[in-house]
Amino acid sequence: QVQLVESGGGSVQAGGSLKLSCAASGYTLRGNCMAWFRQTPGKEREGVASIDSDGITIYTDSVKGRFTISQDNAKNTLYLQMTTLKPEDTAMYYCAADPWLPHCMDYTERIGYWGQGTQVTVSS
């Protein structure tokens, strides 16, 4: 019954912006494990941003100041606003959540819910 569906990916020029959405169904987005990850072929999955139930956010150094993670409880949706995009941001982006884990980034291998991914491509 639980499903996370990402949308908002696409192709943009360097310096552009995209806003990714992760709509949840069969699951209420709450708790401390709510995050965005990204992965490119041949590279390890990278935690991009996370937000907990208190609204505290954590970002990987490469996106600090450019990306913003947020949630809309009324819409049961997680967002990732990406600005000043760089070619190195090109990746498949996944949203993730878990009702039990205290921190997504500390227990990546144990996260229960994952979206199908949305492709972000940034050209020079």
CSV table of C-alpha atoms in Angstrom, one decimal:
chain,number,residue,atom,x,y,z
A,1,GLN,CA,0.0,0.0,0.0
A,2,VAL,CA,2.9,2.4,0.7
A,3,GLN,CA,4.1,4.3,-2.3
A,4,LEU,CA,6.5,7.2,-2.8
A,5,VAL,CA,6.4,8.8,-6.2
A,6,GLU,CA,8.9,11.4,-7.3
A,7,SER,CA,8.3,14.0,-9.9
A,8,GLY,CA,9.8,17.2,-11.2
A,9,GLY,CA,13.0,16.0,-12.7
A,10,GLY,CA,14.2,17.0,-16.1
A,11,SER,CA,17.0,18.6,-18.1
A,12,VAL,CA,18.2,22.1,-17.3
A,13,GLN,CA,21.2,24.3,-18.0
A,14,ALA,CA,23.8,24.9,-15.4
A,15,GLY,CA,22.7,27.6,-13.1
A,16,GLY,CA,19.0,26.7,-13.5
A,17,SER,CA,16.6,25.4,-10.9
A,18,LEU,CA,14.3,22.4,-10.4
A,19,LYS,CA,11.9,21.5,-7.7
A,20,LEU,CA,11.4,17.8,-7.0
A,21,SER,CA,8.3,16.4,-5.3
A,22,CYS,CA,7.8,13.1,-3.5
A,23,ALA,CA,4.1,12.3,-2.9
A,24,ALA,CA,3.4,9.6,-0.4
A,25,SER,CA,0.4,7.4,-0.3
A,26,GLY,CA,-0.5,4.7,2.2
A,27,TYR,CA,2.0,6.4,4.5
A,28,THR,CA,2.0,9.6,6.5
A,29,LEU,CA,5.3,11.4,6.1
A,30,ARG,CA,6.3,12.0,9.7
A,31,GLY,CA,9.1,10.9,11.9
A,32,ASN,CA,12.8,11.5,11.6
A,33,CYS,CA,13.6,9.5,8.4
A,34,MET,CA,12.7,11.7,5.5
A,35,ALA,CA,15.4,12.3,2.9
A,36,TRP,CA,16.6,12.7,-0.6
A,37,PHE,CA,19.3,10.6,-2.1
A,38,ARG,CA,21.0,10.6,-5.5
A,39,GLN,CA,23.0,8.1,-7.6
A,40,THR,CA,24.8,8.0,-10.9
A,41,PRO,CA,26.0,4.8,-12.7
A,42,GLY,CA,29.2,3.5,-11.2
A,43,LYS,CA,29.0,5.7,-8.1
A,44,GLU,CA,27.8,5.0,-4.6
A,45,ARG,CA,24.5,6.3,-3.5
A,46,GLU,CA,24.8,9.7,-1.8
A,47,GLY,CA,22.6,11.2,0.8
A,48,VAL,CA,21.7,14.7,-0.4
A,49,ALA,CA,19.4,16.1,2.3
A,50,SER,CA,17.3,15.1,5.2
A,51,ILE,CA,14.7,16.6,7.5
A,52,ASP,CA,13.4,15.4,10.8
A,53,SER,CA,10.1,15.9,12.6
A,54,ASP,CA,11.4,19.0,14.3
A,55,GLY,CA,12.2,20.6,10.9
A,56,ILE,CA,16.0,20.3,11.4
A,57,THR,CA,17.7,19.8,8.1
A,58,ILE,CA,21.0,18.3,7.1
A,59,TYR,CA,22.7,18.6,3.7
A,60,THR,CA,25.7,17.1,2.1
A,61,ASP,CA,28.5,19.8,1.7
A,62,SER,CA,28.3,19.9,-2.0
A,63,VAL,CA,24.7,21.2,-2.0
A,64,LYS,CA,24.6,23.5,1.0
A,65,GLY,CA,23.3,26.9,0.2
A,66,ARG,CA,21.8,25.6,-3.1
A,67,PHE,CA,19.3,22.9,-2.2
A,68,THR,CA,16.4,23.1,0.3
A,69,ILE,CA,14.5,20.2,1.6
A,70,SER,CA,11.0,20.8,3.0
A,71,GLN,CA,7.7,19.1,3.6
A,72,ASP,CA,4.0,19.9,3.3
A,73,ASN,CA,2.1,17.9,5.8
A,74,ALA,CA,-1.2,18.8,4.4
A,75,LYS,CA,-0.2,17.4,1.0
A,76,ASN,CA,1.8,14.6,2.5
A,77,THR,CA,4.6,15.5,0.2
A,78,LEU,CA,8.4,16.0,0.5
A,79,TYR,CA,10.2,18.5,-1.6
A,80,LEU,CA,13.7,19.3,-2.8
A,81,GLN,CA,14.2,22.8,-4.2
A,82,MET,CA,17.4,22.8,-6.2
A,83,THR,CA,18.9,26.1,-7.4
A,84,THR,CA,22.2,27.0,-9.1
A,85,LEU,CA,22.4,23.5,-10.5
A,86,LYS,CA,25.8,22.2,-11.6
A,87,PRO,CA,26.6,19.4,-14.1
A,88,GLU,CA,27.9,17.4,-11.1
A,89,ASP,CA,24.3,17.4,-9.7
A,90,THR,CA,23.3,15.2,-12.6
A,91,ALA,CA,21.9,11.9,-11.1
A,92,MET,CA,18.8,9.9,-10.4
A,93,TYR,CA,17.2,11.4,-7.4
A,94,TYR,CA,15.3,9.2,-4.9
A,95,CYS,CA,13.1,10.1,-1.9
A,96,ALA,CA,13.2,7.9,1.0
A,97,ALA,CA,11.3,7.5,4.3
A,98,ASP,CA,10.9,5.1,7.2
A,99,PRO,CA,8.5,5.0,10.1
A,100,TRP,CA,11.0,3.5,12.5
A,101,LEU,CA,14.5,4.8,11.8
A,102,PRO,CA,15.6,7.8,13.8
A,103,HIS,CA,17.9,9.1,11.1
A,104,CYS,CA,17.9,8.1,7.4
A,105,MET,CA,21.5,9.0,6.8
A,106,ASP,CA,22.8,6.8,9.6
A,107,TYR,CA,20.8,3.8,8.5
A,108,THR,CA,20.6,4.0,4.8
A,109,GLU,CA,20.6,0.2,4.2
A,110,ARG,CA,17.6,-0.2,6.6
A,111,ILE,CA,15.3,2.4,5.0
A,112,GLY,CA,12.0,0.8,4.2
A,113,TYR,CA,10.3,3.1,1.7
A,114,TRP,CA,11.9,4.3,-1.5
A,115,GLY,CA,10.6,6.1,-4.6
A,116,GLN,CA,11.2,5.0,-8.1
A,117,GLY,CA,13.5,7.9,-8.8
A,118,THR,CA,13.4,10.9,-11.1
A,119,GLN,CA,16.3,11.9,-13.4
A,120,VAL,CA,18.0,15.2,-13.2
A,121,THR,CA,20.3,16.2,-15.9
A,122,VAL,CA,22.3,19.5,-15.8
A,123,SER,CA,24.1,20.6,-19.0
A,124,SER,CA,27.0,23.0,-19.2
